[in-house]
Short mmCIF file of C-alpha atoms in Angstrom, two decimals:
data_model
loop_
_atom_site.label_atom_id
_atom_site.label_comp_id
_atom_site.label_asym_id
_atom_site.label_seq_id
_atom_site.Cartn_x
_atom_site.Cartn_y
_atom_site.Cartn_z
CA UNK A 1 127.98 206.84 170.49
CA UNK A 2 126.86 209.51 172.94
CA UNK A 3 126.52 208.67 176.61
CA UNK A 4 123.05 208.25 178.03
CA UNK A 5 121.98 210.87 180.56
CA UNK A 6 121.99 208.19 183.29
CA UNK A 7 125.66 207.51 182.60
CA UNK A 8 126.60 211.15 182.06
CA UNK A 9 125.03 212.20 185.35
CA UNK A 10 126.12 209.22 187.41
CA UNK A 11 127.46 210.53 190.75
CA UNK A 12 131.23 210.68 191.10
CA UNK A 13 131.38 211.62 194.79
CA UNK A 14 129.11 211.12 197.79
CA UNK A 15 128.10 214.78 197.49
CA UNK A 16 126.52 213.91 194.14
CA UNK A 17 124.54 210.97 195.52
CA UNK A 18 120.92 211.96 196.09
CA UNK A 19 119.63 211.37 199.64
CA UNK A 20 120.91 208.26 201.55
CA UNK A 21 122.34 210.68 204.13
CA UNK A 22 122.92 208.14 206.93
CA UNK A 23 124.73 205.73 204.62
CA UNK A 24 126.94 208.48 203.19
CA UNK A 25 127.78 209.83 206.63
CA UNK A 26 128.92 206.47 207.98
CA UNK A 27 130.95 205.57 204.89
CA UNK A 28 132.57 209.01 204.80
CA UNK A 29 133.52 208.64 208.47
CA UNK A 30 135.19 205.33 207.71
CA UNK A 31 137.07 206.94 204.84
CA UNK A 32 138.21 209.83 207.04
CA UNK A 33 139.32 207.56 209.88
CA UNK A 34 140.54 204.58 207.85
CA UNK A 35 138.28 202.25 209.83
CA UNK A 36 137.24 200.00 206.96
CA UNK A 37 135.50 196.66 207.36
CA UNK A 38 136.40 193.55 205.41
CA UNK A 39 132.91 193.05 204.01
CA UNK A 40 129.85 195.20 203.28
CA UNK A 41 126.35 194.58 201.97
CA UNK A 42 124.54 197.37 200.10
CA UNK A 43 120.84 196.57 199.68
CA UNK A 44 117.86 198.42 198.25
CA UNK A 45 115.60 198.80 195.25
CA UNK A 46 117.01 199.38 191.78
CA UNK A 47 118.26 202.89 191.07
CA UNK A 48 118.80 203.93 194.68
CA UNK A 49 122.58 204.32 194.39
CA UNK A 50 123.96 201.00 195.69
CA UNK A 51 126.46 200.16 192.97
CA UNK A 52 127.35 203.81 192.38
CA UNK A 53 128.08 204.28 196.09
CA UNK A 54 130.11 201.06 196.10
CA UNK A 55 132.28 202.42 193.28
CA UNK A 56 132.71 205.78 195.00
CA UNK A 57 133.56 204.09 198.29
CA UNK A 58 135.97 201.65 196.64
CA UNK A 59 137.81 204.50 194.92
CA UNK A 60 137.97 206.57 198.12
CA UNK A 61 139.36 203.63 200.09
CA UNK A 62 142.46 203.80 197.90
CA UNK A 63 142.63 207.58 197.81
CA UNK A 64 141.17 207.83 194.32
CA UNK A 65 143.58 205.34 192.75
CA UNK A 66 142.74 202.05 191.09
CA UNK A 67 142.33 198.81 192.98
CA UNK A 68 138.66 198.00 192.44
CA UNK A 69 137.54 194.81 190.75
CA UNK A 70 133.86 194.83 189.79
CA UNK A 71 132.08 191.57 189.09
CA UNK A 72 128.55 191.08 187.76
CA UNK A 73 127.46 188.14 189.89
CA UNK A 74 124.40 187.61 187.69
CA UNK A 75 126.72 186.54 184.85
CA UNK A 76 129.65 185.23 186.90
CA UNK A 77 127.96 183.16 189.57
CA UNK A 78 129.60 179.76 189.32
CA UNK A 79 131.76 178.30 192.04
CA UNK A 80 134.77 178.56 189.71
CA UNK A 81 134.15 182.31 189.32
CA UNK A 82 134.10 182.79 193.10
CA UNK A 83 137.14 180.58 193.59
CA UNK A 84 138.99 182.74 191.08
CA UNK A 85 137.92 185.83 193.02
CA UNK A 86 139.07 184.40 196.34
CA UNK A 87 142.41 183.47 194.80
CA UNK A 88 142.86 187.07 193.59
CA UNK A 89 142.03 188.35 197.07
CA UNK A 90 145.04 186.59 198.51
CA UNK A 91 147.49 188.75 196.58
CA UNK A 92 148.40 192.37 197.30
CA UNK A 93 147.01 195.05 195.02
CA UNK A 94 149.55 196.52 192.61
CA UNK A 95 147.64 199.78 192.23
CA UNK A 96 146.37 200.80 195.68
CA UNK A 97 146.82 199.73 199.26
CA UNK A 98 143.58 197.74 199.27
CA UNK A 99 142.12 195.34 196.76
CA UNK A 100 138.39 196.08 196.69
CA UNK A 101 135.91 193.65 195.14
CA UNK A 102 132.42 194.87 194.20
CA UNK A 103 129.98 192.00 193.58
CA UNK A 104 126.89 193.41 191.91
CA UNK A 105 123.63 191.40 191.99
CA UNK A 106 125.24 189.04 194.51
CA UNK A 107 121.90 187.33 195.24
CA UNK A 108 122.39 185.49 191.92
CA UNK A 109 125.26 183.42 193.33
CA UNK A 110 124.64 179.70 193.64
CA UNK A 111 124.63 177.93 197.01
CA UNK A 112 128.04 176.45 196.26
CA UNK A 113 129.36 179.90 195.31
CA UNK A 114 128.10 181.38 198.57
CA UNK A 115 129.89 178.60 200.45
CA UNK A 116 133.12 179.41 198.63
CA UNK A 117 132.67 183.12 199.38
CA UNK A 118 131.92 182.36 203.02
CA UNK A 119 135.30 180.75 203.48
CA UNK A 120 137.20 183.90 202.59
CA UNK A 121 134.80 186.11 204.57
CA UNK A 122 135.48 183.98 207.64
CA UNK A 123 139.22 184.61 207.34
CA UNK A 124 139.57 187.64 205.01
CA UNK A 125 142.98 188.79 203.80
CA UNK A 126 144.01 191.92 205.70
CA UNK A 127 144.06 194.21 202.64
CA UNK A 128 141.07 192.85 200.72
CA UNK A 129 137.59 194.37 201.02
CA UNK A 130 134.35 192.95 199.64
CA UNK A 131 131.28 195.05 198.80
CA UNK A 132 128.20 192.99 197.94
CA UNK A 133 125.29 194.76 196.22
CA UNK A 134 121.78 193.33 195.88
CA UNK A 135 118.12 194.13 195.40
CA UNK A 136 117.15 190.85 197.11
CA UNK A 137 118.84 190.58 200.53
CA UNK A 138 116.42 187.84 201.54
CA UNK A 139 118.28 185.53 199.15
CA UNK A 140 121.59 186.04 200.96
CA UNK A 141 122.43 183.19 203.38
CA UNK A 142 122.43 184.09 207.07
CA UNK A 143 126.04 182.95 207.35
CA UNK A 144 127.03 185.69 204.87
CA UNK A 145 124.78 188.32 206.46
CA UNK A 146 126.42 187.79 209.83
CA UNK A 147 129.83 188.65 208.39
CA UNK A 148 129.04 191.91 206.59
CA UNK A 149 128.23 195.45 207.60
CA UNK A 150 124.83 196.10 206.04
CA UNK A 151 123.57 199.36 204.57
CA UNK A 152 119.97 199.72 203.40
CA UNK A 153 119.42 202.20 200.58
CA UNK A 154 115.95 203.78 200.60
CA UNK A 155 113.87 204.59 197.55
CA UNK A 156 114.52 208.13 196.33
CA UNK A 157 111.70 210.54 197.17
CA UNK A 158 109.74 212.29 194.44
CA UNK A 159 111.30 215.58 195.54
CA UNK A 160 114.80 214.10 195.32
CA UNK A 161 114.19 212.89 191.78
CA UNK A 162 112.56 216.17 190.73
CA UNK A 163 115.51 218.18 192.06
CA UNK A 164 117.96 216.03 190.09
CA UNK A 165 115.89 216.19 186.90
CA UNK A 166 115.65 219.97 187.29
CA UNK A 167 119.45 220.21 187.51
CA UNK A 168 119.80 218.17 184.32
CA UNK A 169 117.27 220.29 182.43
CA UNK A 170 118.93 223.51 183.63
CA UNK A 171 122.30 222.31 182.35
CA UNK A 172 120.98 221.10 179.01
CA UNK A 173 120.97 223.38 175.99
CA UNK A 174 117.62 224.40 174.49
CA UNK A 175 115.63 222.24 176.89
CA UNK A 176 112.81 223.51 179.08
CA UNK A 177 110.36 221.73 181.33
CA UNK A 178 107.23 222.45 183.30
CA UNK A 179 107.63 221.73 187.01
CA UNK A 180 104.43 219.67 186.94
CA UNK A 181 105.80 217.54 184.08
CA UNK A 182 109.03 216.78 185.94
CA UNK A 183 107.00 215.88 189.00
CA UNK A 184 104.94 213.44 186.93
CA UNK A 185 108.12 211.81 185.57
CA UNK A 186 109.44 211.50 189.12
CA UNK A 187 106.22 209.83 190.26
CA UNK A 188 106.46 207.30 187.42
CA UNK A 189 110.09 206.58 188.34
CA UNK A 190 108.79 205.00 191.57
CA UNK A 191 111.83 205.78 193.70
CA UNK A 192 114.39 204.82 191.04
CA UNK A 193 116.68 207.69 190.09
CA UNK A 194 118.06 205.88 187.05
CA UNK A 195 114.54 205.28 185.75
CA UNK A 196 113.63 208.92 186.28
CA UNK A 197 116.62 210.12 184.26
CA UNK A 198 115.92 207.55 181.51
CA UNK A 199 112.29 208.70 181.27
CA UNK A 200 113.44 212.32 181.09
CA UNK A 201 115.82 211.48 178.26
CA UNK A 202 113.00 209.82 176.33
CA UNK A 203 110.81 212.89 176.81
CA UNK A 204 113.60 215.20 175.61
CA UNK A 205 113.96 213.08 172.46
CA UNK A 206 110.24 213.57 171.81
CA UNK A 207 110.11 217.31 172.52
CA UNK A 208 112.71 219.59 174.11
CA UNK A 209 109.83 221.62 175.59
CA UNK A 210 108.66 219.16 178.23
CA UNK A 211 105.03 219.58 179.20
CA UNK A 212 102.39 217.35 180.77
CA UNK A 213 100.99 216.61 177.31
CA UNK A 214 104.38 215.81 175.78
CA UNK A 215 105.26 213.50 178.67
CA UNK A 216 102.00 211.61 178.24
CA UNK A 217 102.59 211.29 174.48
CA UNK A 218 106.27 210.35 174.76
CA UNK A 219 105.75 207.72 177.44
CA UNK A 220 102.37 206.50 176.28
CA UNK A 221 100.77 207.06 179.66
CA UNK A 222 97.50 208.55 180.82
CA UNK A 223 97.82 212.31 181.41
CA UNK A 224 97.92 213.12 185.10
CA UNK A 225 94.96 215.46 184.72
CA UNK A 226 92.81 212.47 183.70
CA UNK A 227 94.05 210.38 186.61
CA UNK A 228 93.27 213.25 189.00
CA UNK A 229 89.81 213.54 187.42
CA UNK A 230 89.24 209.85 188.07
CA UNK A 231 90.55 210.19 191.62
CA UNK A 232 88.19 213.08 192.32
CA UNK A 233 85.26 211.14 190.85
CA UNK A 234 86.07 208.20 193.13
CA UNK A 235 86.32 210.35 196.26
CA UNK A 236 83.10 212.16 195.31
CA UNK A 237 81.30 208.89 194.69
CA UNK A 238 80.36 210.01 191.17
CA UNK A 239 79.77 206.62 189.55
CA UNK A 240 78.77 208.03 186.18
CA UNK A 241 81.98 210.06 185.89
CA UNK A 242 84.06 207.11 187.08
CA UNK A 243 82.64 204.91 184.31
CA UNK A 244 83.07 207.62 181.66
CA UNK A 245 86.72 208.28 182.53
CA UNK A 246 87.65 204.60 182.75
CA UNK A 247 85.86 203.77 179.47
CA UNK A 248 87.71 206.60 177.73
CA UNK A 249 91.07 205.37 178.99
CA UNK A 250 90.32 201.77 178.06
CA UNK A 251 89.13 202.63 174.55
CA UNK A 252 92.38 204.50 173.91
CA UNK A 253 94.33 201.40 174.92
CA UNK A 254 95.85 202.87 178.09
CA UNK A 255 97.52 200.56 180.59
CA UNK A 256 95.02 200.26 183.43
CA UNK A 257 97.66 198.88 185.79
CA UNK A 258 99.55 202.15 185.31
CA UNK A 259 96.35 204.06 186.03
CA UNK A 260 95.82 202.16 189.29
CA UNK A 261 99.45 202.76 190.27
CA UNK A 262 99.04 206.49 189.64
CA UNK A 263 95.81 206.54 191.66
CA UNK A 264 97.57 204.94 194.60
CA UNK A 265 100.41 207.47 194.40
CA UNK A 266 97.95 210.38 194.35
CA UNK A 267 96.03 208.91 197.28
CA UNK A 268 99.20 208.51 199.32
CA UNK A 269 100.31 212.07 198.52
CA UNK A 270 96.97 213.42 199.75
CA UNK A 271 96.81 211.48 203.01
#
């Protein structure tokens, strides 16, 4: 089975990670100076590079060798799972100098599991490092937050997503894309790089010549030209045109929530 584009183009170094410059700079400095902390918290919306950066950082901590243990906390969130993890943390890594634990979706841990994790964060083994990743930092207990170094990952800008999608298209064989079409895909990705790449892959499967029309057909969305027409009618106060455009979209079964979202994005871009 072929890899998805999101997997194929997953960053392997911090240079490949789109944006997040402050986060990358601090983590790279810690790698260069060996000034690692015992616990980190990577927060941010989906697709902003949290888990990918955690993997890159974990690998770099051990000079590119093994030593990382990744746990999906959404599926392994019982107190027994965390107790097993804390037991592993007490023993020296056989592969690298440090034993690095990456807990993805850590907000899914139960209260009892957080209590068990807190105990080892209070007195962490010297050569064990914990990287917690979450989209919901508000669900992390304050006692945990006070014992981690926190990094907030921002949503990827439309330009950042477009640049990455352009690189992928340029590297692909027999694939072409209109700049406006890639921009529309990036807008729909809503700051999530993974979503942007997944949408691009779907569009390529529909037609290797990616245009505004093919994007609209492949993704089942309202063409941007229609959304812009509606936006202009609203700003001009043209009630008749507003009703005509909306009725046309509704009759064709278009998702009006998506239309409203696109209108908001256009309005923000034009402020």
